[in-house]
Coordinates of C-alpha atoms in Angstrom, one line a residue:
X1 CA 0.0 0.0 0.0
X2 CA 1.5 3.0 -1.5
X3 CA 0.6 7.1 -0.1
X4 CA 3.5 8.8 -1.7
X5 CA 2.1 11.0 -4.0
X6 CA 2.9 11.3 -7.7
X7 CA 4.9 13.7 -9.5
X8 CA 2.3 16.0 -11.5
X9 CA 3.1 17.9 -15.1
X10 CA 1.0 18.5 -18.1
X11 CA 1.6 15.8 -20.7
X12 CA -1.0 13.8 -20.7
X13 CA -4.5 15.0 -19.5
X14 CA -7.2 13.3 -17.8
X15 CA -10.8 13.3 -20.0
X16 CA -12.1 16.4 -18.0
X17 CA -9.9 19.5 -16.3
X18 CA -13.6 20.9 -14.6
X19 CA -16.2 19.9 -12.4
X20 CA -18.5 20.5 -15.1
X21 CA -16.4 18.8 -17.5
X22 CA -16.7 15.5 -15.4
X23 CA -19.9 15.7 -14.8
X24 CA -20.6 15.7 -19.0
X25 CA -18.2 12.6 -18.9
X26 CA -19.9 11.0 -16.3
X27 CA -23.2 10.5 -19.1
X28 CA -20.8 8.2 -20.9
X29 CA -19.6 6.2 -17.8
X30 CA -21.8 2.6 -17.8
X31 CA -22.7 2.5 -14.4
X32 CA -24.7 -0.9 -14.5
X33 CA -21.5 -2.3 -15.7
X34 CA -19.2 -2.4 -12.5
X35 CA -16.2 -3.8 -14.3
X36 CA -15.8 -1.0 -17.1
X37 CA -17.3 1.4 -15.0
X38 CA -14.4 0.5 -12.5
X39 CA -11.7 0.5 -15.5
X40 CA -13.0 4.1 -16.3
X41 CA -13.1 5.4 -13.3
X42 CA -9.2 3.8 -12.7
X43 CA -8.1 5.4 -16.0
X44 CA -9.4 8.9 -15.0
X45 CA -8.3 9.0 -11.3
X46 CA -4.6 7.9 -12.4
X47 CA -4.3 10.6 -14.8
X48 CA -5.8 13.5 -13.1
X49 CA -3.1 12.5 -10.2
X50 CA -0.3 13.2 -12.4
X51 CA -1.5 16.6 -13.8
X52 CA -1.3 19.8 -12.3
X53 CA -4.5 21.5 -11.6
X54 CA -5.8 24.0 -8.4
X55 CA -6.2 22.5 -5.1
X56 CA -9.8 24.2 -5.8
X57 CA -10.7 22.4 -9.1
X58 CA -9.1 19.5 -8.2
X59 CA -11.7 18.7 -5.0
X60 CA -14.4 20.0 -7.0
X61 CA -13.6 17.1 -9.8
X62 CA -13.2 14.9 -7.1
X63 CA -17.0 16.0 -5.3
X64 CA -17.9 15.4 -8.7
X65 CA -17.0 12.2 -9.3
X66 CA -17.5 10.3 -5.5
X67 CA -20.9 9.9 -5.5
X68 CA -21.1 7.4 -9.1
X69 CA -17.9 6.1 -7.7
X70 CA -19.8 4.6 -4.3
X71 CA -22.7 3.5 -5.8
X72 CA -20.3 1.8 -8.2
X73 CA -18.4 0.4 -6.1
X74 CA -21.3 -0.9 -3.5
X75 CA -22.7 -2.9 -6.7
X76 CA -19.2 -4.4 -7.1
X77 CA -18.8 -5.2 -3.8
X78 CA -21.9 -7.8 -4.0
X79 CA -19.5 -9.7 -6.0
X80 CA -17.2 -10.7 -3.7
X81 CA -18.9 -10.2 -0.1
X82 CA -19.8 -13.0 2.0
X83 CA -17.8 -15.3 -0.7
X84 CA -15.7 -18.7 0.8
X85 CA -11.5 -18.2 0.4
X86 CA -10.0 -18.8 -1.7
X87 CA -12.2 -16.3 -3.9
X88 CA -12.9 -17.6 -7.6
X89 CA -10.7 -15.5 -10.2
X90 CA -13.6 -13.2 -10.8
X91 CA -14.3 -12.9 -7.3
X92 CA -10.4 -11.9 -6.8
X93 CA -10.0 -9.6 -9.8
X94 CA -13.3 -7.6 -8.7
X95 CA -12.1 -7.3 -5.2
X96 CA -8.6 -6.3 -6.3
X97 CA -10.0 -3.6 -8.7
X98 CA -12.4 -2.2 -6.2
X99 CA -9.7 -1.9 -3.3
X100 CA -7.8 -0.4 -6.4
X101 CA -10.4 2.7 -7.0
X102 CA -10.7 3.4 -3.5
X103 CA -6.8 3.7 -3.5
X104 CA -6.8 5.9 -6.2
X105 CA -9.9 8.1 -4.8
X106 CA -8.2 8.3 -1.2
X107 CA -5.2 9.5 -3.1
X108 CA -6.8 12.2 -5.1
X109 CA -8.2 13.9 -1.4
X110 CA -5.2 13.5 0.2
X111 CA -3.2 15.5 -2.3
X112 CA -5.9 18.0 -1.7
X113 CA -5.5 18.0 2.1
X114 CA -1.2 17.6 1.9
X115 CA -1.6 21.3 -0.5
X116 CA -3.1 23.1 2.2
X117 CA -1.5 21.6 5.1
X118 CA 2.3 21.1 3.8
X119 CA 2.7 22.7 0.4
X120 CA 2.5 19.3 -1.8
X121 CA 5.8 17.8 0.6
X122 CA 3.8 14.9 1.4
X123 CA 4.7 14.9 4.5
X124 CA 2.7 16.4 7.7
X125 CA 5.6 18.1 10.0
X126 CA 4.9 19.8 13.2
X127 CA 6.2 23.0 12.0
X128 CA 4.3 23.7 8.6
X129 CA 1.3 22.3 10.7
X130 CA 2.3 24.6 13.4
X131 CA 2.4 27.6 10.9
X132 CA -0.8 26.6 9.2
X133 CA -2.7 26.3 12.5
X134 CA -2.2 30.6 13.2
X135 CA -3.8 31.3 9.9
X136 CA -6.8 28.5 9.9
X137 CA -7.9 29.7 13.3
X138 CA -7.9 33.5 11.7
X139 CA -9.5 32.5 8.6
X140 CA -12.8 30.2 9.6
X141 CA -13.4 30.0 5.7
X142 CA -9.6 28.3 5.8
X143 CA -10.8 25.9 8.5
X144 CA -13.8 24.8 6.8
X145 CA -11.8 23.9 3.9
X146 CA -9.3 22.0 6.0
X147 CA -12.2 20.5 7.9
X148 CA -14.2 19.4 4.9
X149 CA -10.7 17.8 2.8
X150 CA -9.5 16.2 5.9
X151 CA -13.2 14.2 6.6
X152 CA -13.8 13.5 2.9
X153 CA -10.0 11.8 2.9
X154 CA -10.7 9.9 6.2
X155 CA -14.5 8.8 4.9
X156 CA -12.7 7.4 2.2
X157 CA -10.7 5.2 4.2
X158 CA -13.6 4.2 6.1
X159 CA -15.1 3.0 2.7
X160 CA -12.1 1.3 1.6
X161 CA -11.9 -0.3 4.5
X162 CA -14.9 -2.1 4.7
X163 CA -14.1 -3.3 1.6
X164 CA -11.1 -5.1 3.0
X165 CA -13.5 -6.6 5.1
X166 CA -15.9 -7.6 3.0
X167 CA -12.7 -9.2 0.7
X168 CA -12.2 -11.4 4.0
X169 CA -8.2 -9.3 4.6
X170 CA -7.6 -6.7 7.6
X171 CA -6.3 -3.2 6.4
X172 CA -2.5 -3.6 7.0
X173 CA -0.2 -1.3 8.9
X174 CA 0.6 1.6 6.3
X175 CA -3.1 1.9 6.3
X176 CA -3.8 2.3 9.9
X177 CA -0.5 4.7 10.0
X178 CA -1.3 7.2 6.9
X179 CA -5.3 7.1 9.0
X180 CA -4.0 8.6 12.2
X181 CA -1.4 11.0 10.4
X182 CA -4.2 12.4 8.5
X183 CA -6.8 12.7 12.0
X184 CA -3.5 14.0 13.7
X185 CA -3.2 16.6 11.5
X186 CA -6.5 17.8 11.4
X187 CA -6.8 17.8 15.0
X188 CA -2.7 19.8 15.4
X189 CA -5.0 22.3 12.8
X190 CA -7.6 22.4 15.1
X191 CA -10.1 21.3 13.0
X192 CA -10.9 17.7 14.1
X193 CA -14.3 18.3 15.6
X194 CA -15.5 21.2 13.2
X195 CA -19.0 20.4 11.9
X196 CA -19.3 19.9 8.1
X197 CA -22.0 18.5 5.6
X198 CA -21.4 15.2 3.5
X199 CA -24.4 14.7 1.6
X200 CA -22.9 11.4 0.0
X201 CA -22.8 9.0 3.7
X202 CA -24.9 11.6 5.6
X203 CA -27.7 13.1 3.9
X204 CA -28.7 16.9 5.5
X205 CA -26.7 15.4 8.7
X206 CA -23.6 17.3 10.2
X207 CA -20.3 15.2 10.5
X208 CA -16.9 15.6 11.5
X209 CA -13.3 14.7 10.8
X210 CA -13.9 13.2 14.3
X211 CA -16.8 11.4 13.2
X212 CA -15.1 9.4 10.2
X213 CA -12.0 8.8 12.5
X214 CA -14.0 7.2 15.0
X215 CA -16.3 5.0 12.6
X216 CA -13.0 3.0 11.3
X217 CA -12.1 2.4 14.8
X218 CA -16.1 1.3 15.5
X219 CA -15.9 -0.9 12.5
X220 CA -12.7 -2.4 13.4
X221 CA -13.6 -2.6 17.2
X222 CA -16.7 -5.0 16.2
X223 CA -14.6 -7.4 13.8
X224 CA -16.8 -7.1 11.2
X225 CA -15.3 -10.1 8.9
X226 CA -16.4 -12.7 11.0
X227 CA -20.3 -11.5 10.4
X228 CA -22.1 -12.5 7.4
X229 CA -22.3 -10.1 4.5
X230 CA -25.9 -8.6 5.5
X231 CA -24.9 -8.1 9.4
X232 CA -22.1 -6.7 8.4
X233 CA -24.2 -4.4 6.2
X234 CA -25.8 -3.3 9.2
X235 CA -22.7 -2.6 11.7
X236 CA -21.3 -0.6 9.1
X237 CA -24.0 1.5 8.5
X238 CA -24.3 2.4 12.5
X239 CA -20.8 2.7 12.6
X240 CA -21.4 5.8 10.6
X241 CA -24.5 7.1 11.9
X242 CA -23.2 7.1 15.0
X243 CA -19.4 8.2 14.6
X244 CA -20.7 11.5 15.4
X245 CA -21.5 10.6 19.1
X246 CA -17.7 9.8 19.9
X247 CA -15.7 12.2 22.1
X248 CA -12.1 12.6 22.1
X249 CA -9.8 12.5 25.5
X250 CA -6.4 13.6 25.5
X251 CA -5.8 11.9 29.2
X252 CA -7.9 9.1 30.5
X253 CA -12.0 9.6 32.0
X254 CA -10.9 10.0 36.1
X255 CA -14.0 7.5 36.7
X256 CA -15.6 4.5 34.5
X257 CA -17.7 3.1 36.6
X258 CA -20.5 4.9 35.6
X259 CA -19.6 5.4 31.9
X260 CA -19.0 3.9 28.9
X261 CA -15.4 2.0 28.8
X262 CA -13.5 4.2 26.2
X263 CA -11.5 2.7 23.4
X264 CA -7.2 3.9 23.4
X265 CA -5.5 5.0 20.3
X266 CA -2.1 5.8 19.7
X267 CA -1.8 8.4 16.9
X268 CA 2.0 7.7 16.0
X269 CA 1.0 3.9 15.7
X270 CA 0.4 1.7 12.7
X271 CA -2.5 -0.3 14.6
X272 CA -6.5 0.1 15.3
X273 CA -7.7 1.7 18.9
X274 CA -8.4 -1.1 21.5
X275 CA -9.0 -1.7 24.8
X276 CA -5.3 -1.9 26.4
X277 CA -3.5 1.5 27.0
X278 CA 0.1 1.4 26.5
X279 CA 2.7 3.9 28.2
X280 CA 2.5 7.2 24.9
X281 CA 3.0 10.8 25.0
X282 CA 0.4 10.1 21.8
X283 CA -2.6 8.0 23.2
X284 CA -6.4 9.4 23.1
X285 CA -9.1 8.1 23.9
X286 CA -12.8 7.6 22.5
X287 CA -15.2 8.1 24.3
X288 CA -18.4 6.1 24.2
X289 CA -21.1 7.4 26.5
X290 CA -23.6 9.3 23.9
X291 CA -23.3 5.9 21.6
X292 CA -23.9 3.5 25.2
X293 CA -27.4 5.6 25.5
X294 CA -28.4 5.1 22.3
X295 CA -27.4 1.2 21.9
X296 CA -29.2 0.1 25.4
X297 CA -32.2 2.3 24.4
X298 CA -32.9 0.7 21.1
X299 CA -32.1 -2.5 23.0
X300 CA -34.6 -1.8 25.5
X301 CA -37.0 -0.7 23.1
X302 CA -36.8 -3.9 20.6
X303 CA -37.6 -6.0 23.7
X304 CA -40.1 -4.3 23.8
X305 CA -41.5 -5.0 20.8
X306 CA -40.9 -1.7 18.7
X307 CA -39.4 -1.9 15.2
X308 CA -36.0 -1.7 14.0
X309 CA -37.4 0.4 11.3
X310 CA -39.0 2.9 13.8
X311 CA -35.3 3.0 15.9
X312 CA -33.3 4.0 12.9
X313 CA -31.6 0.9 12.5
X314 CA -32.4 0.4 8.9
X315 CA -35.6 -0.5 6.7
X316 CA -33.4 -4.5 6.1
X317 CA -33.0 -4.9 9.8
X318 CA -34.6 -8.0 11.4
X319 CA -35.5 -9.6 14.6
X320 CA -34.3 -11.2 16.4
X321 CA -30.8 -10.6 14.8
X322 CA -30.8 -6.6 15.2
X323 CA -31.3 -7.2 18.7
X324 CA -28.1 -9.9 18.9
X325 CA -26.2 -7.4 17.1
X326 CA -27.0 -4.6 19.2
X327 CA -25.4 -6.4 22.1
X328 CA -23.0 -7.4 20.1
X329 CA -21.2 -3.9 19.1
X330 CA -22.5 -2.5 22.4
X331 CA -19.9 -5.3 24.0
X332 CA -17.2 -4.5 21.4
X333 CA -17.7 -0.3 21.9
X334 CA -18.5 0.5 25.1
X335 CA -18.0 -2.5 27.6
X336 CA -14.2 -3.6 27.0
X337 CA -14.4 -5.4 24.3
X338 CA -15.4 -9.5 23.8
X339 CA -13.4 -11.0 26.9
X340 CA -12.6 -14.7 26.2
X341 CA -14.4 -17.8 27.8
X342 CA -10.6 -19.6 27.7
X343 CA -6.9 -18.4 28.0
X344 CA -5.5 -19.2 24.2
X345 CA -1.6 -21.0 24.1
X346 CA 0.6 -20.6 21.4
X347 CA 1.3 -23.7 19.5
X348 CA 3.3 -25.1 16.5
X349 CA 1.9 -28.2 15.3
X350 CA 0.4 -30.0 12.1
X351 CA -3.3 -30.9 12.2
X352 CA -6.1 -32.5 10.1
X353 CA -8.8 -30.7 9.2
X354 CA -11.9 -31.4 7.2
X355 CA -14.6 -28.6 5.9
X356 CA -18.2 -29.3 4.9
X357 CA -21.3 -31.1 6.6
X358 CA -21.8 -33.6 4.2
X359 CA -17.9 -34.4 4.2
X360 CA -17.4 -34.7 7.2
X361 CA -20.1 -36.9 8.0
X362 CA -18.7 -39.0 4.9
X363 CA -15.5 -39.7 7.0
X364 CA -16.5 -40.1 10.7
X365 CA -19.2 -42.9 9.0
X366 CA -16.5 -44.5 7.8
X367 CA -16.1 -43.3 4.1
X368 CA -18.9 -44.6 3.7
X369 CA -22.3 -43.0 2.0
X370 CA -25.4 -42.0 3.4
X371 CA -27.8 -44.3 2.9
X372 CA -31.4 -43.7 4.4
X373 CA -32.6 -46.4 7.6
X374 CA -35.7 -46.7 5.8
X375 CA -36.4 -46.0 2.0
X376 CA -39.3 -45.1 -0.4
X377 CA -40.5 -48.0 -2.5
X378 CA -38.6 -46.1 -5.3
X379 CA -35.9 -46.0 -3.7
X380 CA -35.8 -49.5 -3.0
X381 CA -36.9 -50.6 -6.7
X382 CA -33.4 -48.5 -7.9
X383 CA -31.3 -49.9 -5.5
X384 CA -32.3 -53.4 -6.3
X385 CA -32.2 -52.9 -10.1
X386 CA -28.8 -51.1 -9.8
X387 CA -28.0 -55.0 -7.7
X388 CA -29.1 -56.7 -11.0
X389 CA -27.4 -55.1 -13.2
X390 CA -24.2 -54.7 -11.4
X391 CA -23.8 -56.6 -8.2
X392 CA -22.4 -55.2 -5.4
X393 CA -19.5 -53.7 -7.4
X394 CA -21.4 -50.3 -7.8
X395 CA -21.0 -49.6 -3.5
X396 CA -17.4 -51.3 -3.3
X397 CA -16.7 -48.8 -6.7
X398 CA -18.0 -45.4 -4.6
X399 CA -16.9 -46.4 -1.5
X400 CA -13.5 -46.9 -2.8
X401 CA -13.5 -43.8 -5.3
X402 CA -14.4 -41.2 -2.4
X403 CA -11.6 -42.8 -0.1
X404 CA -9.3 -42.0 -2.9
X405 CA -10.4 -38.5 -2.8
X406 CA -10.0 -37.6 0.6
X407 CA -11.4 -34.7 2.2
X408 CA -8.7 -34.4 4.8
X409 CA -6.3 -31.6 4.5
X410 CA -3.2 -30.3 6.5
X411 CA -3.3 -27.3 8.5
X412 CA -1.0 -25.5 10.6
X413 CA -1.7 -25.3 14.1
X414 CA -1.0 -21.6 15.7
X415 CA -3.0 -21.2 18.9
X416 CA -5.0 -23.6 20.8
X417 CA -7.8 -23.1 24.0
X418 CA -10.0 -25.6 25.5
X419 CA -12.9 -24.1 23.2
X420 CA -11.3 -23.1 20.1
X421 CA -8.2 -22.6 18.0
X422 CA -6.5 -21.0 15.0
X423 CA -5.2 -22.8 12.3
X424 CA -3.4 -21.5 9.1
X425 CA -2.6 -23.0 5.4
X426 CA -1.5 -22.0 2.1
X427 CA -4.3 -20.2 0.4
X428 CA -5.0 -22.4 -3.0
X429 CA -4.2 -25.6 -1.0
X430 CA -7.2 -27.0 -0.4
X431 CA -10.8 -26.6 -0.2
X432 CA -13.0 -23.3 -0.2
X433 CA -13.9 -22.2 3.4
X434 CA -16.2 -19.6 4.7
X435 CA -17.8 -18.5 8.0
X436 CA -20.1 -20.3 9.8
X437 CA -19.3 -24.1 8.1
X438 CA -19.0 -26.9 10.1
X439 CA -15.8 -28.4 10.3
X440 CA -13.8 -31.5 12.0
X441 CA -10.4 -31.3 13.0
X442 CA -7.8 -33.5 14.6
X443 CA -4.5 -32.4 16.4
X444 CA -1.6 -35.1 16.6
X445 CA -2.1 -35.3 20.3
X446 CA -5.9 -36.5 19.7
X447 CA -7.3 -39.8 18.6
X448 CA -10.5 -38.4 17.0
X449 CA -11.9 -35.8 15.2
X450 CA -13.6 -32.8 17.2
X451 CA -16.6 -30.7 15.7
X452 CA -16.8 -27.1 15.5
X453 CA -17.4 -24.1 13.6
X454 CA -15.9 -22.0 11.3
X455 CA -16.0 -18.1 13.1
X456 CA -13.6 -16.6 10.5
X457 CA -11.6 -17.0 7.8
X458 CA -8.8 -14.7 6.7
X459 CA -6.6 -13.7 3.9
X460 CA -3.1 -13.2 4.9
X461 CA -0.2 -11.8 3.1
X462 CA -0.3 -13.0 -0.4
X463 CA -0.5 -16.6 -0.1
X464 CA -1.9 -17.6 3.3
X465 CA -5.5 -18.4 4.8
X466 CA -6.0 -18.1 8.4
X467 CA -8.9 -19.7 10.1
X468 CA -10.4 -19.1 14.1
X469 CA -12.0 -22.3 14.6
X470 CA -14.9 -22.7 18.1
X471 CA -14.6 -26.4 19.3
X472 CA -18.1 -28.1 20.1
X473 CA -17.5 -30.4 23.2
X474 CA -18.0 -34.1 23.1
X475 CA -17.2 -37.2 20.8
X476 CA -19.2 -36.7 17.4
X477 CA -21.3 -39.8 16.5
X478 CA -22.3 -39.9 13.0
X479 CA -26.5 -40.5 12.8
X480 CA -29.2 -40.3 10.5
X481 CA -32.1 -38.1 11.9
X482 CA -35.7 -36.9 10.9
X483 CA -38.4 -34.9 11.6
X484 CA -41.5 -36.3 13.5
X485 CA -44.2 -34.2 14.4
X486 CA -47.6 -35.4 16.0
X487 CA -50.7 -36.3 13.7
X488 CA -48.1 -35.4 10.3
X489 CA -45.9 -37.9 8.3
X490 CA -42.7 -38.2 9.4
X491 CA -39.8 -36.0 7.7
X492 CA -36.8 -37.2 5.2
X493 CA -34.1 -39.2 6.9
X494 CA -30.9 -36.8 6.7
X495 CA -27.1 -36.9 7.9
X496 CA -26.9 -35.4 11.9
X497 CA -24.4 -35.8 14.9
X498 CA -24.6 -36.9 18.2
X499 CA -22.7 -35.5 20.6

């Protein structure tokens, strides 16, 4: 992840030099094509950031061109979200190009924002800050132009970073640092809590630099990429909403007990605010109180039977998920964070591990196929003409076929607790994985496979897949089960475990 900014000169001009001008070219952009519309937009942005134009014209192009950008990349998004790793090579190339534009964008607003705070050095020192500072706080015009280019740059992180999310990777630590240079420098200009308007994310609302700071840390805080796609949706959107609740400390509250547990953030770091202060001439803290009220109020309210809709949770918002994921982000923002049920050890070990239902009930029975207690008289009349016709050589053949195709893969084991453990492997070696699959796994120290579930899976680096696995305790018995319900037939006999 690259922030140096380019070189700009006159050669080679992007397809508009004016707001208007983009605008007119934004009639030929197909926006219900994401892919060209994405190439397009790609081409533009990486020529207008090597030509020299006005800070002025240049954030007007940019105002211009945000809004079609979102909406494009919120359709191309769909593509990818919610998607098992490894992603499929369309899945991958639409993720990569969509991180790619919100790149590009966030560099086109932070050139912007580096103009007016350091003269187009790229680099936010103390002393041009220092000097800038005086004439902002003489000039509230000035300020409302530093306030306005240092949200825009930030909301664009907090875009691109859900993305990264939604693509199943964290943002890495060049993200995290270039975040909290940007917020420091608004705040050394004095301009960090300075109401301005952002029609795009927040309609007739007011927002702040403040605001968009906060709702990365929110989103991160509530580790969003071990939700499904449509919660996820959801956390996001009261991450924003409510970014404008959060306060900013430059010490710690004298007295919690009463108050919302505030999350710590060193602004010289390379890493997201948590919940574990560290000795820093540089830490802050968020507070949480305002956004506490609000969460246990439309908590309270649900219960009582009022609708998400009504509470300005969204018109998508269901029960009784909203209400699980209310608790859930309220835990995450404002009481401490998730505490674990176990202490985690580190470990260095080789495991088995096996991904699926169906497959893993394949091998605990034995590698042997499902085959229903009690069958149909169809069923029955196939299985006894497939007898005729071939014997018993057509079971022996499957039987024998899947063990030669084995669903058991070698992981990496990296942690371990009596509930749950994380596990890592090379990315294209094996089978697809997502949240929220069951899985068996076996370490060397174990003479049988345990069940559990899938919480999150993870893209690391270029070439690795990380996994957090939650045991389910008990020996797994493979069984067929069905439904039987009084004065109704009885249900299909389907694959089950007994624990």
């Amino acid at each position: 992840m690259n922030f140096e900014l380019p070189p700009t000169g006159t050669e080679q001009a992007p397809a508009f030099l004016t707001a208007a001008a983009c605008e007119e070219w934004l009639t030929t952009v197909p926006m219900a094509n994401a892919v060209q519309a994405q190439s397009k937009f790609l081409q533009q942005l990486h020529l207008l950031h090597r030509f020299t134009l006005s800070p002025t014209e240049r954030f007007s192009i940019l105002e211009a061109l945000r809004g079609p950008v979102c909406a494009v990349q919120d359709d191309a998004g769909k593509k990818f979200a919610g998607k098992p790793l490894p992603f499929a090579p369309h899945e991958q190339a639409s993720l990569e190009s969509t991180l790619s534009v919100w790149h590009a964008l966030a560099i086109g607003y932070l050139r912007c924002f580096d103009a007016l705070c350091c003269g187009n050095t790229g680099v936010f020192s103390a002393p041009l800050l220092a000097a800038q500072h005086a004439q902002i706080m003489s000039h509230p015009e000035l300020a409302g132009r530093a306030a306005k280019l240092a949200q825009r740059t930030l909301s664009v992180f907090a875009d691109w970073q859900v993305d990264f999310y939604r693509g199943e990777q964290l943002p890495d630590a060049l993200y995290w640092q270039k975040l909290h240079q940007i917020f420091s420098a608004a705040e050394t200009l004095g301009v960090a809590t300075r109401a301005v308007t952002d029609h795009v994310r927040h309609g007739v609302a007011h927002t702040s630099v403040l605001a968009a700071y906060a709702e990365c840390h929110l989103v991160s805080a509530a580790n969003v990429y071990e939700l499904p796609a449509r919660h996820l949706g959801w956390v996001v959107r009261w991450a924003r909403r409510w970014g404008p609740k959060i306060s900013l400390l430059k010490a710690p509250p004298e007295d919690i007990r009463a108050r919302a547990v505030p999350l710590w953030v060193d602004v010289e770091s390379d890493i997201p605010a948590s919940y574990t202060p560290q000795p820093s001439s540089s830490g802050r803290w968020l507070e949480t109180p305002e956004l506490r009220k609000s969460l246990v109020a439309r908590i309270t309210l649900l219960a009582q039977g009022r609708e998400p809709a009504e509470l300005q949770l969204g018109e998508d918002v269901t029960q009784p998920s909203g209400t699980l994921m209310l608790q859930r982000v309220l835990q995450r923002w404002c009481k401490g964070g998730a505490p674990r049920r176990h202490e985690r050890h580190a470990a260095n070990a080789d495991c088995n591990f096996i991904a699926g239902f169906e497959a893993v009930h394949f091998h605990l029975s034995g590698n042997k196929l499902f085959r229903a207690p009690s069958r149909s008289d169809t069923e029955l009349r196939r299985e006894r003409e497939k007898f005729e016709t071939f014997g018993d050589r057509d079971s022996r053949t499957e039987t024998a076929g899947d063990k030669n195709h084995s669903h058991v893969e070698n992981w990496h084991l990296d942690d371990e607790s009596a509930g749950g453990m994380r596990i890592t492997r090379p990315l294209k070696e094996g089978a697809r994985i997502g949240a929220g699959q069951m899985v068996a796994i076996k370490t060397a120290d174990s003479q049988r496979f345990t069940l559990g579930s899938l919480r999150w899976a993870l893209r690391e680096g270029d070439n690795s897949l990380a996994a957090g696995i939650q045991l389910f305790p008990g020996e797994a018995r493979p069984v067929a089960i069905r439904v039987v319900e009084p004065g109704a037939d009885s249900g299909p006999w389907c694959q089950g475990f007994l624990l």
